[in-house]
Amino acid sequence: MNVLAIGAHPDDIEISCAGTLAKLVKAGHQVTICHASDGDKGHYRIPPEELIPIRQREARQAGAIIGSEVISLGMRDGNILADHEGNRQMFIDMLCRVQPDMVITHTPNDYMPDHLSVSKLVFDTTFLATLPKASKQYPNCAKVPSLFYMDNLSGLDFQPTLYVDITETMETKTEMLRQHQSQLVWLKEHDNVDVVDMMVTLGKFRGVQAGCTFAEGFIQHMVWTRPNAVRFPV
Amino acid sequence: MNVLAIGAHPDDIEISCAGTLAKLVKAGHQVTICHASDGDKGHYRIPPEELIPIRQREARQAGAIIGSEVISLGMRDGNILADHEGNRQMFIDMLCRVQPDMVITHTPNDYMPDHLSVSKLVFDTTFLATLPKASKQYPNCAKVPSLFYMDNLSGLDFQPTLYVDITETMETKTEMLRQHQSQLVWLKEHDNVDVVDMMVTLGKFRGVQAGCTFAEGFIQHMVWTRPNAVRFPV
Amino acid sequence: MNVLAIGAHPDDIEISCAGTLAKLVKAGHQVTICHASDGDKGHYRIPPEELIPIRQREARQAGAIIGSEVISLGMRDGNILADHEGNRQMFIDMLCRVQPDMVITHTPNDYMPDHLSVSKLVFDTTFLATLPKASKQYPNCAKVPSLFYMDNLSGLDFQPTLYVDITETMETKTEMLRQHQSQLVWLKEHDNVDVVDMMVTLGKFRGVQAGCTFAEGFIQHMVWTRPNAVRFPV
Amino acid sequence: MNVLAIGAHPDDIEISCAGTLAKLVKAGHQVTICHASDGDKGHYRIPPEELIPIRQREARQAGAIIGSEVISLGMRDGNILADHEGNRQMFIDMLCRVQPDMVITHTPNDYMPDHLSVSKLVFDTTFLATLPKASKQYPNCAKVPSLFYMDNLSGLDFQPTLYVDITETMETKTEMLRQHQSQLVWLKEHDNVDVVDMMVTLGKFRGVQAGCTFAEGFIQHMVWTRPNAVRFPV
Amino acid sequence: MNVLAIGAHPDDIEISCAGTLAKLVKAGHQVTICHASDGDKGHYRIPPEELIPIRQREARQAGAIIGSEVISLGMRDGNILADHEGNRQMFIDMLCRVQPDMVITHTPNDYMPDHLSVSKLVFDTTFLATLPKASKQYPNCAKVPSLFYMDNLSGLDFQPTLYVDITETMETKTEMLRQHQSQLVWLKEHDNVDVVDMMVTLGKFRGVQAGCTFAEGFIQHMVWTRPNAVRFPV
Amino acid sequence: MNVLAIGAHPDDIEISCAGTLAKLVKAGHQVTICHASDGDKGHYRIPPEELIPIRQREARQAGAIIGSEVISLGMRDGNILADHEGNRQMFIDMLCRVQPDMVITHTPNDYMPDHLSVSKLVFDTTFLATLPKASKQYPNCAKVPSLFYMDNLSGLDFQPTLYVDITETMETKTEMLRQHQSQLVWLKEHDNVDVVDMMVTLGKFRGVQAGCTFAEGFIQHMVWTRPNAVRFPV
């Protein structure tokens, strides 16, 4: 399968679903990671123009660990609007290039606006990308992909309908997250958390719920024209 | 009663609520059908400029079967944004012209973005159209109409709070849907369904739930300033 | 229609749906009121053996105002268990005698156990009463009736799917409730409320929601084999 | 895997999950079917003592089509109470004999009381059967099995979290259901439905939702100590 | 604590949470009131340019009763879009000035679009205001505040998770609402309600639910990075 | 305040709410712990008659750490039925003795039947205990207490509406749980978990959600006649 994971910022994918992505790669599936923003405001001291290349490099390093291509759409933190034609077109073009069978993204009830906008943009454009001439650069998507929402960072009001046992890839996931060195600082200062520790806690907690050591949780968004009977492949 | 059914594209109304509209007309109510878009992208081979007049004619033929006026707002497929002043004004002007007592439209959890945008635009503008000088062309609406969401095409996550027994008008509904010849092709190619068969299946299924042969399901959106104690008239 | 309202104690029906019952009677429908218990523990000073005939008389007086038969099943306050064959049989016999088209009772998320047990007993036995030889005294019920849950006394976690405008019968409802003189004392002492004032407040509040002066709210429990497409008759 | 499907009456399993069971058998899994009651009241003219052997034979014939053992617990229609020690013990003994990895049963919001009681008995006893000395006849269950609720007959208020594409076994399912000749009569008389037609409609409808021709829907009940990360095996 | 209450129009705060604000002030907390719009369309006869200063004065008078600063963002009725960069910036600047610990605003399922837009703008910008250089005029917010949604005007589909007993400040609340003389006319003409009577009814109803004479209800929106374990201070 | 925590088995209270109980005691409130069962089946090798005194001693030791009285109702594991008059009376008598202002117990959607039965028994009897002559041994309860459901062991489908920061009492909680030495073995063998580690993970996870180091989560069950506006006292 061709799986595409789309987050708002570099590191969102690593925190919430990298264990599953690593497992998918091990099982022979193709995985692409996309970030809408370069994460330009994710630091109190490093200014945006310096921060962007740092975070692009961190994201590429993380993706390289599982051999995934990493795409950035070049948006700006705090500026991702969902009801916006230009943003829709950028998502459509990217989707038409990747042609995913399955897409993972933020849940619509996540904690901050960029996540919410990306969630809605993904829902909207995974359908729109199948319309005739959706993209000027690429052929339209051959089908509407299945859609999975990943855990928000705290599990608040998020009851998974699907668990993936990531015990075997937890180490890889941790290594991927550690590439985002700049964010270990930011999340400590902005949110007072050690993000690696928080990710491990969430992984153990989902493991308790799922009956294994570490797990990631997802909610499948089942709407019409999507292949809802296809079983998650790992 | 003056009933207005608003869909995103020509054929949406026919699939989801034409049996109820036919029954309303038989009971002496006035019914108007409105499509936000002309459905310009609903074909893989016929280009938009050719498709638009075809679909307008199909929609008028369908409406003519029950004697309903059919209004198109002339928007474009995939381009209907909800948080957009121009779109709001087009809806307000149309509402001020029709002055409905009751409005039927897409549910907020439908399957594709145009449906979602129309749902929100209808919710927003059925209120806004009652404000002073809401429209430059028509007097403001005399009241906020009651609001009903029609079934999405697949019934996914849609539990009706109201059923209408459409056994007596099922034939009329089918005839109305058959006018949309261009879409019988499109839905076969894009979604791999025979839309008439799918509509009949949904009608039978809602009939099983309702205790009759064929039914349509709706969810009433009860919010303040709407006449929520008024019983659905058929 | 033949409508049956079943409450746990005398006065429950009056508080939550007497306005609707009065309106049904005015519209020509037949209405029967049933209480599972005689309300023997509803007083701190009057002992059960004295209280029972007082409450029976109050209930009959209330029913007489709208010309309804009042049935008591003779159970005891605080002792109504749902998973109990004997209690089921008492409900089945009563249902087979009344042969209702529509039943109104407590909501499954009401505030005290007798209400919850009656709610479940009604759900269970309105189906069971249609089985062959369900009752030894009466023919089995000819059909499974439609089922509506009335407002709990406080509206907590109760969002009606149906409103009945009771402005025209509010006075009758108040008069019916006032027959339960013993409970005006009990509810003041046990719950620190003036129950008439509380009922009026709830009626006005539901009226605000429904767009009229006074209303009562209901939730229709739609499950299979019930006539869910039949419109509430007032 | 060792899969156990538990229904209240003969034919419940066939209507709601036989397509999935047939698919599980084809994939090499072991499938056992259990009915709590012999269905003694499922006919208006044939008396219970005559009906029981008829229905037992029908159930065995249906199970034989996919080579499944069919177990009856010998309870009586309309008499299955959940909060009952004797009934719990009968379920525990049966579970300890079968030792299932996965159990399928009625949903807690189904339409009639026997279904609800069986649903709760299964939930309760799949845990209790793992306690020391749970059964006097068999060793206690080695683990708490995963738990799936099958569609109620009408899909009312039932939104699957899991779809199984049963296109390939739809014919087998229909053949299994047709073994229950006595119920084709009963459901026509009691509920005014052609149960085969109703089952096909529900199958097509779930197929529309799932993106295939015929499907069955399930809700996984995820609670602690169950293997929630294990993927459904077909 | 530094508490900020944000409504779409002058009088929204008074109707839904002024009793709580008055109680907070009495307990020594600092309270600021903000209205997005000046309420320019809230009258059928007084034109906007005349109405705006009237409503600004009414709002200031209401705030003065509890000694609260009243801020208007100068938007226009019916024109408040949520997915709009300019509107976001106005909210961010205001938040950076006030630096609230706790924010109260409209619920996302309120009855009219301005309320919904303000609710989303508050959710979005209380996070965005903490990013580096969020505002050009003020330092970024030091933390993401806790977030509470106030009752919509009718309680429809609004089940509070928090009740504040406002018996002691009900008189103050009523006095604050009475300052909005222009709206007593408007709500009578547009919505056919006596808004003071409606507010008292809602207050009594929430009191019944909460076990006191008058109450206001709130729903806490718990998402990550907000101080969700901090108890509401009155 | 007089707080009563009621669990099905010894150790349930320690796992889910001992941090809050310890904090309540520190703040000067009175705390009583009650277990319905002595936990006689909580071991594969130690037989019930030997296990009971062991578990009673463990429970008393745990309670002694915070100076709480520990009450056992002497029921048996797996045998706690909710719809049972004898069980109701045992709960009523205990409640009338303790006269609690606030009660904490299992959530109705917990993972095993004893927990569910206790949850329903507590809901039912905290009301019934206020009726005249509810208990033969003690005066009836003076009021219906407020009711809080504690976290189930895995957080599955449990979204707290209330968080208590237990960072300061986490050490005490751990010490209390460690008294249940027999269960450290049982939960390892039956459920394959290190219960102390699991409890710490849940505490950290709820802390992430609440914005502190360790937290416990609760859901307040708000129904009529309970003091819902009273703030949780720590």
XYZ file of C-alpha atoms in Angstrom, chain A:
234
model
C 0.000 0.000 0.000
C 0.916 3.586 -0.559
C 0.531 5.361 2.788
C 0.745 9.119 3.300
C 0.999 10.744 6.749
C 0.248 14.466 6.859
C 0.975 16.653 9.883
C 0.840 20.383 10.461
C 4.431 20.719 11.677
C 7.653 18.719 11.607
C 7.555 16.336 14.609
C 3.735 15.893 14.738
C 3.917 12.699 12.715
C 6.815 11.368 14.758
C 4.975 11.878 18.042
C 1.672 10.359 17.023
C 2.213 7.662 14.411
C 5.879 6.974 13.639
C 5.704 3.551 15.276
C 2.972 2.539 12.867
C 4.808 4.040 9.896
C 7.952 2.089 10.791
C 5.885 -1.073 11.056
C 4.272 -0.396 7.670
C 7.689 0.043 6.074
C 8.901 -3.211 7.632
C 5.852 -4.946 6.152
C 6.785 -3.683 2.693
C 4.464 -0.721 2.300
C 5.505 2.655 0.883
C 5.329 5.545 3.354
C 5.528 9.286 2.638
C 5.561 12.003 5.304
C 4.270 15.506 4.658
C 4.357 18.616 6.855
C 2.195 21.598 5.937
C 4.420 24.104 7.710
C 8.176 24.279 8.125
C 7.603 25.073 11.774
C 9.036 28.589 11.583
C 7.640 29.766 14.960
C 8.693 26.768 17.013
C 11.397 28.511 19.039
C 11.576 31.508 21.349
C 15.142 32.490 20.482
C 16.000 31.179 17.006
C 14.286 33.470 14.447
C 12.134 31.940 11.658
C 14.613 32.314 8.823
C 17.222 30.385 10.790
C 14.780 27.910 12.237
C 13.260 26.763 8.931
C 16.368 25.049 7.520
C 17.105 23.493 10.914
C 13.648 21.951 11.101
C 13.678 20.837 7.478
C 16.910 18.996 8.159
C 15.569 17.439 11.362
C 12.462 16.244 9.512
C 14.484 14.733 6.673
C 16.727 12.922 9.175
C 13.719 11.488 10.937
C 12.169 10.298 7.677
C 15.479 8.835 6.536
C 15.485 6.426 9.469
C 12.629 4.513 7.860
C 13.532 5.484 4.302
C 10.531 7.771 3.801
C 10.377 10.771 1.554
C 9.577 13.938 3.532
C 7.566 16.676 1.842
C 7.055 20.200 3.162
C 4.321 22.442 1.772
C 6.106 25.548 3.033
C 3.227 27.099 4.968
C 3.745 29.184 8.113
C 2.955 28.298 11.739
C -0.345 29.711 12.885
C -1.350 30.676 9.350
C -2.918 27.504 7.998
C -6.532 28.295 7.139
C -8.833 25.494 5.987
C -11.429 27.452 4.039
C -8.824 28.795 1.628
C -8.550 27.992 -2.080
C -4.784 28.355 -2.269
C -4.192 25.985 0.608
C -6.610 23.490 -0.872
C -4.741 23.571 -4.175
C -1.388 22.928 -2.511
C -2.817 19.872 -0.784
C -4.466 18.648 -4.003
C -1.245 18.930 -5.987
C 0.685 17.032 -3.330
C -1.970 14.316 -3.153
C -2.024 13.929 -6.946
C 1.719 13.463 -6.900
C 1.704 10.848 -4.093
C -1.503 9.009 -5.109
C -2.029 7.465 -1.663
C -4.202 4.439 -0.878
C -4.409 5.458 2.754
C -3.910 8.763 4.566
C -3.174 9.471 8.238
C -3.599 12.965 9.683
C -4.646 15.027 12.739
C -8.007 14.440 14.399
C -10.644 17.184 13.984
C -10.744 17.655 17.768
C -7.038 18.261 18.264
C -5.652 20.974 20.518
C -4.422 23.805 18.265
C -5.687 25.500 15.103
C -3.023 24.414 12.595
C -3.802 20.782 13.421
C -7.514 21.395 12.943
C -7.013 23.156 9.620
C -4.786 20.391 8.294
C -7.333 17.796 9.383
C -10.085 19.541 7.447
C -7.875 20.249 4.437
C -6.988 16.553 4.242
C -10.619 15.484 4.516
C -11.678 17.953 1.831
C -8.850 17.500 -0.630
C -8.562 13.718 -0.538
C -11.992 13.847 -2.173
C -11.427 16.904 -4.389
C -8.170 15.485 -5.784
C -10.210 12.833 -7.607
C -12.191 15.349 -9.658
C -11.283 15.907 -13.314
C -8.359 18.323 -13.759
C -7.998 18.709 -10.007
C -4.303 19.483 -10.412
C -2.552 21.250 -13.245
C 0.691 19.396 -12.572
C -0.395 15.817 -12.002
C -3.157 13.444 -13.034
C -6.086 13.459 -10.626
C -6.049 10.882 -7.866
C -7.287 7.500 -9.023
C -9.371 6.998 -5.891
C -10.460 8.505 -2.601
C -8.106 7.005 0.001
C -9.129 5.597 3.349
C -8.650 8.121 6.156
C -7.289 7.615 9.675
C -6.945 10.193 12.432
C -3.928 9.820 14.689
C -3.883 10.406 18.423
C -3.680 13.975 19.568
C -0.711 14.522 21.834
C -2.622 14.082 25.068
C -5.352 11.570 24.239
C -7.957 14.059 25.446
C -11.393 13.110 24.094
C -9.771 10.635 21.712
C -11.041 7.068 21.936
C -9.271 4.966 19.279
C -11.283 2.585 17.120
C -8.034 0.954 15.980
C -4.863 0.045 17.851
C -1.520 -0.803 16.305
C 0.915 -2.751 18.488
C 4.193 -0.850 18.047
C 6.279 -2.705 20.596
C 8.687 -3.871 17.891
C 9.196 -0.366 16.437
C 9.112 1.727 19.614
C 12.866 2.151 19.524
C 12.769 3.364 15.937
C 9.977 5.773 16.795
C 11.966 7.213 19.673
C 14.996 7.649 17.455
C 12.891 9.470 14.870
C 11.464 11.838 17.459
C 14.934 12.572 18.859
C 15.954 14.037 15.501
C 13.730 17.026 16.289
C 16.256 18.495 18.730
C 14.948 22.032 18.344
C 11.525 20.943 19.514
C 12.789 19.206 22.618
C 13.672 22.737 23.725
C 10.495 24.398 22.462
C 8.048 21.929 24.009
C 9.899 22.179 27.327
C 9.641 25.970 27.296
C 6.211 26.410 25.747
C 4.378 23.430 27.222
C 6.615 22.365 30.108
C 6.930 18.794 28.876
C 9.744 16.420 28.018
C 8.231 15.362 24.718
C 10.075 12.035 24.517
C 8.885 11.083 27.983
C 5.379 12.204 27.113
C 5.396 10.140 23.937
C 6.559 7.074 25.835
C 3.835 7.577 28.454
C 1.193 7.834 25.750
C 2.603 4.728 24.068
C 2.484 2.730 27.302
C -0.999 3.967 28.072
C -2.320 2.968 24.664
C -0.528 -0.330 25.190
C -2.459 -0.926 28.410
C -5.682 -0.291 26.511
C -4.690 -2.542 23.645
C -3.192 -5.414 25.575
C 0.444 -5.019 24.540
C 3.554 -3.119 25.672
C 3.371 -0.084 23.385
C 0.600 0.927 21.009
C -0.633 3.788 18.869
C -4.326 4.556 18.543
C -6.292 5.763 15.511
C -9.859 6.630 14.586
C -10.969 5.660 11.107
C -13.164 8.311 9.521
C -15.690 6.232 7.631
C -17.553 8.217 5.024
C -18.876 7.234 1.644
C -16.646 6.484 -1.375
C -13.774 5.348 0.838
C -12.670 1.684 1.042
C -13.910 1.141 4.585
C -13.896 -2.662 4.528
C -10.170 -2.842 3.772
C -8.358 -3.988 6.922
C -5.508 -1.817 8.244
C -2.440 -3.600 6.864
C -0.380 -4.050 10.046
